Structures are given as structure tokens and as C-alpha cells.
């Protein structure tokens, strides 16, 4: 099995099992240190994505309202940048603009997709 650690926004109610919830419990340095100890980070196009790249942790980065085509994505051999299909994407350069569809692209992500991406990452590493 995989142990899940939640940082950033609280996603624990969305996750099965008992993830370790460290939302709002760490500063930038502590977050980077936690990410450095992880086998992998699953994240959106966000600061933690860049922290993981900086500390050498493999990343599964999900792009919905933003796009990897603009160049801000992890591109290492142990990283996956996955674009989630959305007819209106990209919504904005840095994801700060409101989405007319209520972030439907990110809300459509199912655990099965994450497991598939993790398995794909495991086969590369």
C-alpha cells in the first residue's frame, strides 16, 4: 500500500483510508523537507510542484486550468505532467482567473487516474 500525506488545502475528505493531514501545519521550509522525504508528489500546477522539482522528488503534476505547453512544468525523467481535458483550458497563465466551469476539470479527477499515473511513474523509476 501507499501512505498518503496531505499538505496544502485539505483534501482528506476526498481520500479513502486515513491520510496524514498536515494542512496548514508547515511553513515553506518544512513543506520542502516533507516533500524531499516522499517517494512522489501528486499535485496541481502549484508551488509544491516546483518545490518537489527543486528537492529531486518525482512529481505527478495535474494541469487543468493551466497548461504545461507554456513551459512551467516538471520535465525530469522521473516526472509526469498530465493535462486534464477541458474545452475551455487554459483559463489563465497562472490559474488565478476564475473558471467559468467551476474548475470542473480538476473536480473530474478520479482516484483511478491517480493510481494509473502512480503506476506509470513506478515503472519509470
PDB file of C-alpha atoms in Angstrom, residues 68 70-76:
ATOM      1  CA  UNK A  68       2.231  22.631 -19.471  1.00  0.00           C
ATOM      2  CA  UNK A  70       3.618  27.340 -21.503  1.00  0.00           C
ATOM      3  CA  UNK A  71       6.709  25.704 -20.056  1.00  0.00           C
ATOM      4  CA  UNK A  72       6.081  25.789 -16.302  1.00  0.00           C
ATOM      5  CA  UNK A  73       6.098  22.061 -15.645  1.00  0.00           C
ATOM      6  CA  UNK A  74       8.373  19.380 -14.196  1.00  0.00           C
ATOM      7  CA  UNK A  75      10.240  17.819 -17.092  1.00  0.00           C
ATOM      8  CA  UNK A  76      12.633  15.403 -15.425  1.00  0.00           C
TER       9      UNK A  76
END
